[in-house]
Structure formats: C-alpha cells, structure tokens
Amino acid sequence: MILTESQIAEFKDLGFLKIGRIMSVSQADELRERMFSVIEGRAENKPESVTNLTGQEENVVVQIVNIWEADDLFREHIYNAQICQIAAELMDTDTVRVWHDQVQYKPPKIGGPTTWHQDHPYWPVIQPADLVSAWVALEDATVQNGCMSMVAHSHKWGPHKGGTIGTDENYLPTPDMSLVPPGTKIDVVPCEVKKGEVMFHHCLTWHGGPPNRSDRGRPAIAVHYMPGHVRYVPEGSTHLVEHNIEVKPGEILKGKHFPTVWENGHVAAH
Ligand SMILES: O=C(O)CCC(=O)C(=O)O
C-alpha cells in the first residue's frame, strides 16, 4: 500500500485527495515542452483532438485528448507506477485501465475558466461511475492562474447532466439546489497544486476553476483511470473516443486504445 487508511477515508469522504510530488520539476518541464510540441503540430504522431474548449479567443482553454497516443513521454506517464498504484488503491481494484487522458492548458492572460461539472455525465458510454482521475500540474497551479476547485462530498450526490451546475461572476458554483441534499452547505475547496505534484478526484465530484489572467500559463495533464470492471454501455449519446472501442456493448472496456496499466500489484507490461 502507498496510501494510509486515513487517506483512503479522506478520498471517500471528500471526493478528492491531494497527494504531493510525483515527479521532479525538470520531468514536469519536459512534459510541458512535449505538450507545446503537440499543440504546435511538431510531434510525430497526432492525439485524438486539440481544441479550444470555450471557442473564444479571449478565454482560451486548450484541451488535448489522448496525448499519450501522440508522444512517448506522455505514454510513459500513463504507466507511472506510483500514480497507477494510488489509483488502484482508491478504486479498490487489481486492474486499472485508461479511459482517456486530457491536457488542459490555460495560457497566460487569456486563459479561460473551467465551468462547474462532473466528469462521468460527459462519459455516457461507460458504466459504472467508479473512475478516478490523476491530475498533475505541469506549472504551479494557483487560484491566480486558474487551478481547479472541488466541491467537497459532492460525489455522493449522484450524477447530474451537464448544465445543471452554473457559475457566478466569481467562478463559484450556482447549482440547481434540488440536486443537493437538503441542508447541505456547498463547500468549495480551491486546490493549488505545485508543478510535478498530483491530486486525484472521483468522477462524480463537482469541480471548476477561474480563468487565467496572470503572467504564467497553467498546463496540466489528467489521466482518467477506470477499474477493471468498467463496461462499454452506450446509452444514446456518444463520446469522442467511442470510435476506438472494439468490444461489444455490455463487455468490459479494454483494447489497444484503453490500455491496462496496472495488474495484480504491478505496472502492466507495455
Ligand atoms: O484542468 C482543469 O482545470 C480541469 C480538468 C478536469 O476537468 C478534469 O481533469 O476532470
């Protein structure tokens, strides 16, 4: 075990867990440089997608999905032994696979906000909602440059479709209160994370973040890890990476685009 019982209990209670350093500053810098080479089209291979999530020039959030398929250092990153073991311990599973990864880069001055959301409602083709994400800062992430905030305990409130959690002018959540158990206080926790540190969140935890008006960019890589029992369960809506799925509806989701990274206490062969 890497985690203590109290860390696991904290994650189960709050829906997120800050761990701390997982790589050196220079390793994070190297990943950040690889990120720029993918954004600028200099990498040898292509990721699934590179988009500006907001569609606005004055509020840019560059999202790269499956950068691990474009760059060998990011491919190594999804197999990071410590991250994989922590994911296995948080999901209480022997087998960990990658659903997909996601870079979000908020450039200096014009970086956009992250609207409040839960992850799993954006993933309508996989069940159950037992995934965890490992989010690594590739530059110090602070409130000023648009770090994430988490709503403590919100993963226990069930899944809500996108758009039900609004954002006010201070980038705080304005949820439809009928989604929240009566008497519950919305406890927003800003999560500052240093370059090379990791934090984990559950796929039903509400999270969002302010724009970046500072002089420092805010690059980060999140890997969305699934426990071995997650299945392909299409329910009418589609997903960007669904075309990569080779198993039939109802089957365990695995295959070359959804690599097994951790098995029976060890990093999987790759
Ligand atoms: O990087 C961010 O600010 C948001 C990332 C996110 O929403 C996620 O990893 O689920």
PDB file of C-alpha atoms and ligand atoms in Angstrom:
ATOM      1  CA  MET A   1       0.000   0.000   0.000  1.00  0.00           C
ATOM      2  CA  ILE A   2       1.117   3.546  -0.756  1.00  0.00           C
ATOM      3  CA  LEU A   3      -1.891   5.225   0.833  1.00  0.00           C
ATOM      4  CA  THR A   4      -2.746   5.168   4.515  1.00  0.00           C
ATOM      5  CA  GLU A   5      -6.215   4.129   5.678  1.00  0.00           C
ATOM      6  CA  SER A   6      -6.872   7.742   6.597  1.00  0.00           C
ATOM      7  CA  GLN A   7      -6.000   8.982   3.082  1.00  0.00           C
ATOM      8  CA  ILE A   8      -8.421   6.460   1.583  1.00  0.00           C
ATOM      9  CA  ALA A   9     -11.082   7.504   4.085  1.00  0.00           C
ATOM     10  CA  GLU A  10     -10.456  11.163   3.206  1.00  0.00           C
ATOM     11  CA  PHE A  11     -10.899  10.463  -0.515  1.00  0.00           C
ATOM     12  CA  LYS A  12     -14.102   8.502   0.132  1.00  0.00           C
ATOM     13  CA  ASP A  13     -15.456  11.333   2.273  1.00  0.00           C
ATOM     14  CA  LEU A  14     -14.380  14.411   0.270  1.00  0.00           C
ATOM     15  CA  GLY A  15     -14.236  13.009  -3.285  1.00  0.00           C
ATOM     16  CA  PHE A  16     -10.683  14.234  -3.902  1.00  0.00           C
ATOM     17  CA  LEU A  17      -7.209  13.770  -2.452  1.00  0.00           C
ATOM     18  CA  LYS A  18      -4.065  15.819  -2.798  1.00  0.00           C
ATOM     19  CA  ILE A  19      -1.006  13.576  -2.748  1.00  0.00           C
ATOM     20  CA  GLY A  20       2.002  15.758  -3.488  1.00  0.00           C
ATOM     21  CA  ARG A  21       5.154  15.272  -5.545  1.00  0.00           C
ATOM     22  CA  ILE A  22       5.048  12.516  -8.141  1.00  0.00           C
ATOM     23  CA  MET A  23       7.808  13.748 -10.475  1.00  0.00           C
ATOM     24  CA  SER A  24      10.661  16.224 -10.399  1.00  0.00           C
ATOM     25  CA  VAL A  25      10.266  19.785 -11.609  1.00  0.00           C
ATOM     26  CA  SER A  26      12.505  19.011 -14.593  1.00  0.00           C
ATOM     27  CA  GLN A  27      10.377  15.975 -15.545  1.00  0.00           C
ATOM     28  CA  ALA A  28       7.285  18.188 -15.412  1.00  0.00           C
ATOM     29  CA  ASP A  29       9.084  20.793 -17.536  1.00  0.00           C
ATOM     30  CA  GLU A  30       9.917  18.123 -20.108  1.00  0.00           C
ATOM     31  CA  LEU A  31       6.265  17.035 -20.301  1.00  0.00           C
ATOM     32  CA  ARG A  32       5.201  20.669 -20.641  1.00  0.00           C
ATOM     33  CA  GLU A  33       7.587  21.121 -23.594  1.00  0.00           C
ATOM     34  CA  ARG A  34       6.176  17.954 -25.225  1.00  0.00           C
ATOM     35  CA  MET A  35       2.689  19.418 -24.692  1.00  0.00           C
ATOM     36  CA  PHE A  36       3.690  22.524 -26.670  1.00  0.00           C
ATOM     37  CA  SER A  37       5.123  20.391 -29.467  1.00  0.00           C
ATOM     38  CA  VAL A  38       1.755  18.598 -29.758  1.00  0.00           C
ATOM     39  CA  ILE A  39      -0.226  21.867 -29.653  1.00  0.00           C
ATOM     40  CA  GLU A  40       2.034  23.357 -32.337  1.00  0.00           C
ATOM     41  CA  GLY A  41       1.823  20.238 -34.516  1.00  0.00           C
ATOM     42  CA  ARG A  42       5.551  19.399 -34.159  1.00  0.00           C
ATOM     43  CA  ALA A  43       5.014  15.952 -32.620  1.00  0.00           C
ATOM     44  CA  GLU A  44       5.481  12.857 -34.766  1.00  0.00           C
ATOM     45  CA  ASN A  45       2.011  11.493 -34.044  1.00  0.00           C
ATOM     46  CA  LYS A  46      -1.406  13.034 -33.524  1.00  0.00           C
ATOM     47  CA  PRO A  47      -3.538  12.929 -30.363  1.00  0.00           C
ATOM     48  CA  GLU A  48      -7.272  12.272 -30.563  1.00  0.00           C
ATOM     49  CA  SER A  49      -8.015  16.018 -30.620  1.00  0.00           C
ATOM     50  CA  VAL A  50      -6.679  19.501 -29.876  1.00  0.00           C
ATOM     51  CA  THR A  51      -9.417  22.110 -29.316  1.00  0.00           C
ATOM     52  CA  ASN A  52     -10.160  25.386 -27.561  1.00  0.00           C
ATOM     53  CA  LEU A  53     -12.929  24.302 -25.179  1.00  0.00           C
ATOM     54  CA  THR A  54     -14.516  27.751 -24.943  1.00  0.00           C
ATOM     55  CA  GLY A  55     -14.377  28.628 -28.648  1.00  0.00           C
ATOM     56  CA  GLN A  56     -13.435  32.186 -27.568  1.00  0.00           C
ATOM     57  CA  GLU A  57     -10.135  33.915 -28.379  1.00  0.00           C
ATOM     58  CA  GLU A  58     -10.181  35.893 -25.125  1.00  0.00           C
ATOM     59  CA  ASN A  59     -10.856  32.814 -22.946  1.00  0.00           C
ATOM     60  CA  VAL A  60      -8.648  30.038 -24.235  1.00  0.00           C
ATOM     61  CA  VAL A  61      -8.627  26.555 -22.679  1.00  0.00           C
ATOM     62  CA  VAL A  62      -6.618  24.252 -24.920  1.00  0.00           C
ATOM     63  CA  GLN A  63      -7.811  20.684 -24.462  1.00  0.00           C
ATOM     64  CA  ILE A  64      -5.779  17.776 -25.846  1.00  0.00           C
ATOM     65  CA  VAL A  65      -7.407  14.346 -25.611  1.00  0.00           C
ATOM     66  CA  ASN A  66      -5.185  11.263 -25.667  1.00  0.00           C
ATOM     67  CA  ILE A  67      -1.843  12.996 -25.845  1.00  0.00           C
ATOM     68  CA  TRP A  68      -0.434   9.590 -24.782  1.00  0.00           C
ATOM     69  CA  GLU A  69      -1.087   8.415 -28.333  1.00  0.00           C
ATOM     70  CA  ALA A  70       0.959  11.309 -29.743  1.00  0.00           C
ATOM     71  CA  ASP A  71       4.023  11.413 -27.516  1.00  0.00           C
ATOM     72  CA  ASP A  72       6.195   8.726 -25.898  1.00  0.00           C
ATOM     73  CA  LEU A  73       6.828  10.659 -22.643  1.00  0.00           C
ATOM     74  CA  PHE A  74       3.101  11.080 -22.089  1.00  0.00           C
ATOM     75  CA  ARG A  75       2.698   7.392 -22.964  1.00  0.00           C
ATOM     76  CA  GLU A  76       5.190   6.559 -20.186  1.00  0.00           C
ATOM     77  CA  HIS A  77       3.278   8.912 -17.886  1.00  0.00           C
ATOM     78  CA  ILE A  78       0.035   6.882 -18.039  1.00  0.00           C
ATOM     79  CA  TYR A  79       2.069   3.927 -16.649  1.00  0.00           C
ATOM     80  CA  ASN A  80       3.610   5.966 -13.776  1.00  0.00           C
ATOM     81  CA  ALA A  81       3.890   3.228 -11.137  1.00  0.00           C
ATOM     82  CA  GLN A  82       3.045   5.397  -8.132  1.00  0.00           C
ATOM     83  CA  ILE A  83       0.070   7.032  -9.828  1.00  0.00           C
ATOM     84  CA  CYS A  84      -1.261   3.672 -11.046  1.00  0.00           C
ATOM     85  CA  GLN A  85      -0.907   2.085  -7.616  1.00  0.00           C
ATOM     86  CA  ILE A  86      -2.663   5.008  -5.910  1.00  0.00           C
ATOM     87  CA  ALA A  87      -5.465   4.813  -8.500  1.00  0.00           C
ATOM     88  CA  ALA A  88      -5.793   1.055  -7.813  1.00  0.00           C
ATOM     89  CA  GLU A  89      -5.956   1.675  -4.064  1.00  0.00           C
ATOM     90  CA  LEU A  90      -8.538   4.463  -4.382  1.00  0.00           C
ATOM     91  CA  MET A  91     -10.716   2.341  -6.700  1.00  0.00           C
ATOM     92  CA  ASP A  92     -10.069  -0.816  -4.653  1.00  0.00           C
ATOM     93  CA  THR A  93      -9.222  -2.831  -7.754  1.00  0.00           C
ATOM     94  CA  ASP A  94      -6.494  -5.161  -9.054  1.00  0.00           C
ATOM     95  CA  THR A  95      -6.797  -3.903 -12.615  1.00  0.00           C
ATOM     96  CA  VAL A  96      -6.512  -0.325 -13.817  1.00  0.00           C
ATOM     97  CA  ARG A  97      -7.127   0.811 -17.402  1.00  0.00           C
ATOM     98  CA  VAL A  98      -7.020   4.191 -19.110  1.00  0.00           C
ATOM     99  CA  TRP A  99     -10.330   5.589 -20.339  1.00  0.00           C
ATOM    100  CA  HIS A 100      -8.566   8.609 -21.851  1.00  0.00           C
ATOM    101  CA  ASP A 101      -6.239  11.395 -20.878  1.00  0.00           C
ATOM    102  CA  GLN A 102      -6.736  15.110 -21.116  1.00  0.00           C
ATOM    103  CA  VAL A 103      -4.405  18.107 -21.109  1.00  0.00           C
ATOM    104  CA  GLN A 104      -5.992  21.410 -20.179  1.00  0.00           C
ATOM    105  CA  TYR A 105      -3.781  24.425 -20.806  1.00  0.00           C
ATOM    106  CA  LYS A 106      -4.886  27.914 -19.799  1.00  0.00           C
ATOM    107  CA  PRO A 107      -2.445  30.344 -21.467  1.00  0.00           C
ATOM    108  CA  PRO A 108      -1.217  33.490 -19.639  1.00  0.00           C
ATOM    109  CA  LYS A 109      -3.621  36.482 -19.617  1.00  0.00           C
ATOM    110  CA  ILE A 110      -6.224  34.899 -21.910  1.00  0.00           C
ATOM    111  CA  GLY A 111      -6.750  31.526 -20.193  1.00  0.00           C
ATOM    112  CA  GLY A 112     -10.447  30.725 -19.815  1.00  0.00           C
ATOM    113  CA  PRO A 113     -12.457  29.360 -16.883  1.00  0.00           C
ATOM    114  CA  THR A 114     -13.444  25.742 -16.296  1.00  0.00           C
ATOM    115  CA  THR A 115     -17.203  25.564 -15.955  1.00  0.00           C
ATOM    116  CA  TRP A 116     -18.502  23.533 -13.000  1.00  0.00           C
ATOM    117  CA  HIS A 117     -19.091  19.933 -13.923  1.00  0.00           C
ATOM    118  CA  GLN A 118     -18.843  16.279 -13.005  1.00  0.00           C
ATOM    119  CA  ASP A 119     -16.835  14.074 -15.351  1.00  0.00           C
ATOM    120  CA  HIS A 120     -18.946  10.948 -15.626  1.00  0.00           C
ATOM    121  CA  PRO A 121     -22.044  12.590 -17.202  1.00  0.00           C
ATOM    122  CA  TYR A 122     -19.684  13.526 -20.075  1.00  0.00           C
ATOM    123  CA  TRP A 123     -18.831   9.841 -20.465  1.00  0.00           C
ATOM    124  CA  PRO A 124     -22.253   8.390 -21.371  1.00  0.00           C
ATOM    125  CA  VAL A 125     -20.802   5.222 -22.879  1.00  0.00           C
ATOM    126  CA  ILE A 126     -19.145   3.674 -19.802  1.00  0.00           C
ATOM    127  CA  GLN A 127     -20.526   2.306 -16.526  1.00  0.00           C
ATOM    128  CA  PRO A 128     -20.333   2.269 -13.559  1.00  0.00           C
ATOM    129  CA  ALA A 129     -19.218   5.703 -12.344  1.00  0.00           C
ATOM    130  CA  ASP A 130     -16.274   4.327 -10.383  1.00  0.00           C
ATOM    131  CA  LEU A 131     -13.384   6.112 -12.148  1.00  0.00           C
ATOM    132  CA  VAL A 132     -10.734   8.349 -10.615  1.00  0.00           C
ATOM    133  CA  SER A 133      -8.608  10.971 -12.339  1.00  0.00           C
ATOM    134  CA  ALA A 134      -4.963  11.745 -11.602  1.00  0.00           C
ATOM    135  CA  TRP A 135      -4.321  15.444 -12.281  1.00  0.00           C
ATOM    136  CA  VAL A 136      -0.666  16.545 -12.459  1.00  0.00           C
ATOM    137  CA  ALA A 137       0.313  20.215 -12.615  1.00  0.00           C
ATOM    138  CA  LEU A 138       2.975  20.984 -15.244  1.00  0.00           C
ATOM    139  CA  GLU A 139       3.390  24.513 -13.805  1.00  0.00           C
ATOM    140  CA  ASP A 140       2.453  25.705 -10.307  1.00  0.00           C
ATOM    141  CA  ALA A 141      -1.363  25.879 -10.388  1.00  0.00           C
ATOM    142  CA  THR A 142      -2.751  28.655  -8.178  1.00  0.00           C
ATOM    143  CA  VAL A 143      -6.045  30.490  -7.887  1.00  0.00           C
ATOM    144  CA  GLN A 144      -4.440  33.321  -9.926  1.00  0.00           C
ATOM    145  CA  ASN A 145      -3.643  31.125 -12.945  1.00  0.00           C
ATOM    146  CA  GLY A 146      -6.822  29.032 -12.827  1.00  0.00           C
ATOM    147  CA  CYS A 147      -6.302  25.991 -10.590  1.00  0.00           C
ATOM    148  CA  MET A 148      -9.248  23.668 -10.052  1.00  0.00           C
ATOM    149  CA  SER A 149     -11.581  23.883  -7.066  1.00  0.00           C
ATOM    150  CA  MET A 150     -13.523  20.877  -5.800  1.00  0.00           C
ATOM    151  CA  VAL A 151     -16.887  20.752  -4.023  1.00  0.00           C
ATOM    152  CA  ALA A 152     -16.282  18.541  -1.001  1.00  0.00           C
ATOM    153  CA  HIS A 153     -18.605  15.491  -0.646  1.00  0.00           C
ATOM    154  CA  SER A 154     -20.405  16.244  -3.959  1.00  0.00           C
ATOM    155  CA  HIS A 155     -19.530  12.826  -5.435  1.00  0.00           C
ATOM    156  CA  LYS A 156     -22.138  11.416  -3.030  1.00  0.00           C
ATOM    157  CA  TRP A 157     -24.961  13.492  -4.545  1.00  0.00           C
ATOM    158  CA  GLY A 158     -25.384  11.378  -7.678  1.00  0.00           C
ATOM    159  CA  PRO A 159     -24.871  12.093 -11.373  1.00  0.00           C
ATOM    160  CA  HIS A 160     -26.204  15.321 -12.873  1.00  0.00           C
ATOM    161  CA  LYS A 161     -26.319  16.135 -16.553  1.00  0.00           C
ATOM    162  CA  GLY A 162     -24.087  18.970 -17.817  1.00  0.00           C
ATOM    163  CA  GLY A 163     -25.507  22.471 -17.476  1.00  0.00           C
ATOM    164  CA  THR A 164     -27.134  21.893 -14.096  1.00  0.00           C
ATOM    165  CA  ILE A 165     -24.238  23.467 -12.195  1.00  0.00           C
ATOM    166  CA  GLY A 166     -23.947  27.150 -13.185  1.00  0.00           C
ATOM    167  CA  THR A 167     -21.045  29.538 -12.492  1.00  0.00           C
ATOM    168  CA  ASP A 168     -21.351  33.034 -10.999  1.00  0.00           C
ATOM    169  CA  GLU A 169     -19.179  36.088 -11.717  1.00  0.00           C
ATOM    170  CA  ASN A 170     -16.651  34.933  -9.089  1.00  0.00           C
ATOM    171  CA  TYR A 171     -16.454  31.476 -10.706  1.00  0.00           C
ATOM    172  CA  LEU A 172     -18.260  29.855  -7.808  1.00  0.00           C
ATOM    173  CA  PRO A 173     -20.894  27.176  -8.485  1.00  0.00           C
ATOM    174  CA  THR A 174     -24.566  28.124  -8.691  1.00  0.00           C
ATOM    175  CA  PRO A 175     -26.161  24.685  -8.720  1.00  0.00           C
ATOM    176  CA  ASP A 176     -29.791  23.758  -9.029  1.00  0.00           C
ATOM    177  CA  MET A 177     -30.224  23.250  -5.252  1.00  0.00           C
ATOM    178  CA  SER A 178     -32.679  20.404  -5.819  1.00  0.00           C
ATOM    179  CA  LEU A 179     -29.573  18.369  -6.761  1.00  0.00           C
ATOM    180  CA  VAL A 180     -28.043  18.917  -3.337  1.00  0.00           C
ATOM    181  CA  PRO A 181     -29.219  17.028  -0.234  1.00  0.00           C
ATOM    182  CA  PRO A 182     -31.384  19.328   1.941  1.00  0.00           C
ATOM    183  CA  GLY A 183     -29.405  21.353   4.478  1.00  0.00           C
ATOM    184  CA  THR A 184     -26.075  20.757   2.743  1.00  0.00           C
ATOM    185  CA  LYS A 185     -23.563  23.604   2.569  1.00  0.00           C
ATOM    186  CA  ILE A 186     -21.727  23.918  -0.765  1.00  0.00           C
ATOM    187  CA  ASP A 187     -18.125  23.613   0.409  1.00  0.00           C
ATOM    188  CA  VAL A 188     -15.809  24.847  -2.372  1.00  0.00           C
ATOM    189  CA  VAL A 189     -12.136  23.959  -1.846  1.00  0.00           C
ATOM    190  CA  PRO A 190      -9.520  25.697  -4.050  1.00  0.00           C
ATOM    191  CA  CYS A 191      -6.865  23.110  -4.909  1.00  0.00           C
ATOM    192  CA  GLU A 192      -3.485  24.712  -5.525  1.00  0.00           C
ATOM    193  CA  VAL A 193      -1.014  22.131  -6.837  1.00  0.00           C
ATOM    194  CA  LYS A 194       2.713  22.642  -7.388  1.00  0.00           C
ATOM    195  CA  LYS A 195       4.485  21.704 -10.597  1.00  0.00           C
ATOM    196  CA  GLY A 196       5.091  17.931 -10.583  1.00  0.00           C
ATOM    197  CA  GLU A 197       2.516  17.226  -7.855  1.00  0.00           C
ATOM    198  CA  VAL A 198      -0.593  15.079  -8.297  1.00  0.00           C
ATOM    199  CA  MET A 199      -4.111  15.213  -6.971  1.00  0.00           C
ATOM    200  CA  PHE A 200      -6.921  12.715  -7.517  1.00  0.00           C
ATOM    201  CA  HIS A 201     -10.648  13.266  -7.912  1.00  0.00           C
ATOM    202  CA  HIS A 202     -13.651  10.972  -8.205  1.00  0.00           C
ATOM    203  CA  CYS A 203     -15.604  11.103 -11.481  1.00  0.00           C
ATOM    204  CA  LEU A 204     -18.738  12.438  -9.741  1.00  0.00           C
ATOM    205  CA  THR A 205     -17.022  15.214  -7.757  1.00  0.00           C
ATOM    206  CA  TRP A 206     -18.127  18.685  -8.872  1.00  0.00           C
ATOM    207  CA  HIS A 207     -15.181  20.806  -9.995  1.00  0.00           C
ATOM    208  CA  GLY A 208     -14.435  24.003 -11.857  1.00  0.00           C
ATOM    209  CA  GLY A 209     -11.965  26.878 -11.901  1.00  0.00           C
ATOM    210  CA  PRO A 210     -11.381  30.553 -12.672  1.00  0.00           C
ATOM    211  CA  PRO A 211      -9.758  31.999 -15.801  1.00  0.00           C
ATOM    212  CA  ASN A 212      -6.069  32.762 -16.014  1.00  0.00           C
ATOM    213  CA  ARG A 213      -5.346  36.484 -16.124  1.00  0.00           C
ATOM    214  CA  SER A 214      -1.821  36.042 -14.671  1.00  0.00           C
ATOM    215  CA  ASP A 215       1.526  36.111 -16.494  1.00  0.00           C
ATOM    216  CA  ARG A 216       2.036  32.360 -16.020  1.00  0.00           C
ATOM    217  CA  GLY A 217       0.435  29.612 -18.107  1.00  0.00           C
ATOM    218  CA  ARG A 218      -1.444  26.754 -16.428  1.00  0.00           C
ATOM    219  CA  PRO A 219      -0.682  23.448 -18.152  1.00  0.00           C
ATOM    220  CA  ALA A 220      -1.837  20.166 -16.567  1.00  0.00           C
ATOM    221  CA  ILE A 221      -2.355  16.529 -17.528  1.00  0.00           C
ATOM    222  CA  ALA A 222      -5.265  14.489 -16.187  1.00  0.00           C
ATOM    223  CA  VAL A 223      -5.428  10.734 -16.769  1.00  0.00           C
ATOM    224  CA  HIS A 224      -8.891   9.252 -16.296  1.00  0.00           C
ATOM    225  CA  TYR A 225      -8.342   5.751 -14.863  1.00  0.00           C
ATOM    226  CA  MET A 226     -11.020   3.050 -14.803  1.00  0.00           C
ATOM    227  CA  PRO A 227     -11.188  -0.008 -12.553  1.00  0.00           C
ATOM    228  CA  GLY A 228     -11.182  -3.416 -14.269  1.00  0.00           C
ATOM    229  CA  HIS A 229     -14.970  -3.831 -14.045  1.00  0.00           C
ATOM    230  CA  VAL A 230     -15.934  -0.819 -16.206  1.00  0.00           C
ATOM    231  CA  ARG A 231     -18.014  -1.821 -19.240  1.00  0.00           C
ATOM    232  CA  TYR A 232     -18.954  -0.310 -22.579  1.00  0.00           C
ATOM    233  CA  VAL A 233     -22.609   0.665 -22.046  1.00  0.00           C
ATOM    234  CA  PRO A 234     -23.743   3.031 -24.815  1.00  0.00           C
ATOM    235  CA  GLU A 235     -26.889   4.910 -23.826  1.00  0.00           C
ATOM    236  CA  GLY A 236     -27.891   7.025 -26.808  1.00  0.00           C
ATOM    237  CA  SER A 237     -25.211   9.716 -26.554  1.00  0.00           C
ATOM    238  CA  THR A 238     -21.755   9.288 -27.999  1.00  0.00           C
ATOM    239  CA  HIS A 239     -18.232  10.201 -26.933  1.00  0.00           C
ATOM    240  CA  LEU A 240     -15.155  11.470 -28.789  1.00  0.00           C
ATOM    241  CA  VAL A 241     -13.133   8.278 -28.217  1.00  0.00           C
ATOM    242  CA  GLU A 242     -16.036   5.854 -28.803  1.00  0.00           C
ATOM    243  CA  HIS A 243     -14.812   5.119 -32.337  1.00  0.00           C
ATOM    244  CA  ASN A 244     -11.759   3.465 -30.706  1.00  0.00           C
ATOM    245  CA  ILE A 245     -13.902   0.922 -28.839  1.00  0.00           C
ATOM    246  CA  GLU A 246     -13.522  -2.597 -30.220  1.00  0.00           C
ATOM    247  CA  VAL A 247     -15.582  -4.540 -27.650  1.00  0.00           C
ATOM    248  CA  LYS A 248     -19.327  -5.123 -27.879  1.00  0.00           C
ATOM    249  CA  PRO A 249     -21.920  -3.261 -25.764  1.00  0.00           C
ATOM    250  CA  GLY A 250     -22.030  -4.799 -22.297  1.00  0.00           C
ATOM    251  CA  GLU A 251     -18.444  -6.086 -22.419  1.00  0.00           C
ATOM    252  CA  ILE A 252     -15.542  -4.953 -20.227  1.00  0.00           C
ATOM    253  CA  LEU A 253     -13.912  -1.964 -21.922  1.00  0.00           C
ATOM    254  CA  LYS A 254     -10.380  -2.872 -22.964  1.00  0.00           C
ATOM    255  CA  GLY A 255      -8.243  -2.858 -26.090  1.00  0.00           C
ATOM    256  CA  LYS A 256      -5.238  -1.082 -27.522  1.00  0.00           C
ATOM    257  CA  HIS A 257      -6.752   2.390 -27.106  1.00  0.00           C
ATOM    258  CA  PHE A 258      -7.758   1.647 -23.484  1.00  0.00           C
ATOM    259  CA  PRO A 259      -4.538   0.144 -22.142  1.00  0.00           C
ATOM    260  CA  THR A 260      -4.295  -1.893 -18.966  1.00  0.00           C
ATOM    261  CA  VAL A 261      -1.670  -0.050 -16.928  1.00  0.00           C
ATOM    262  CA  TRP A 262      -1.802  -1.893 -13.592  1.00  0.00           C
ATOM    263  CA  GLU A 263      -2.455  -5.569 -12.899  1.00  0.00           C
ATOM    264  CA  ASN A 264      -2.184  -7.615  -9.716  1.00  0.00           C
ATOM    265  CA  GLY A 265       0.097  -5.248  -7.882  1.00  0.00           C
ATOM    266  CA  HIS A 266       2.384  -4.263 -10.760  1.00  0.00           C
ATOM    267  CA  VAL A 267       2.620  -1.925 -13.705  1.00  0.00           C
ATOM    268  CA  ALA A 268       1.379  -3.846 -16.755  1.00  0.00           C
ATOM    269  CA  ALA A 269       3.819  -4.832 -19.495  1.00  0.00           C
ATOM    270  CA  HIS A 270       3.921  -2.299 -22.295  1.00  0.00           C
TER     271      HIS A 270
HETATM  272  O1  LIG B   1      -7.548  21.079 -15.786  1.00  0.00           O
HETATM  273  C1  LIG B   1      -8.615  21.581 -15.429  1.00  0.00           C
HETATM  274  O2  LIG B   1      -8.689  22.726 -14.978  1.00  0.00           O
HETATM  275  C2  LIG B   1      -9.891  20.778 -15.499  1.00  0.00           C
HETATM  276  C3  LIG B   1      -9.645  19.332 -15.679  1.00  0.00           C
HETATM  277  C4  LIG B   1     -10.844  18.497 -15.449  1.00  0.00           C
HETATM  278  O3  LIG B   1     -11.970  18.948 -15.503  1.00  0.00           O
HETATM  279  C5  LIG B   1     -10.648  17.063 -15.153  1.00  0.00           C
HETATM  280  O4  LIG B   1      -9.499  16.601 -15.122  1.00  0.00           O
HETATM  281  O5  LIG B   1     -11.650  16.371 -14.927  1.00  0.00           O
END
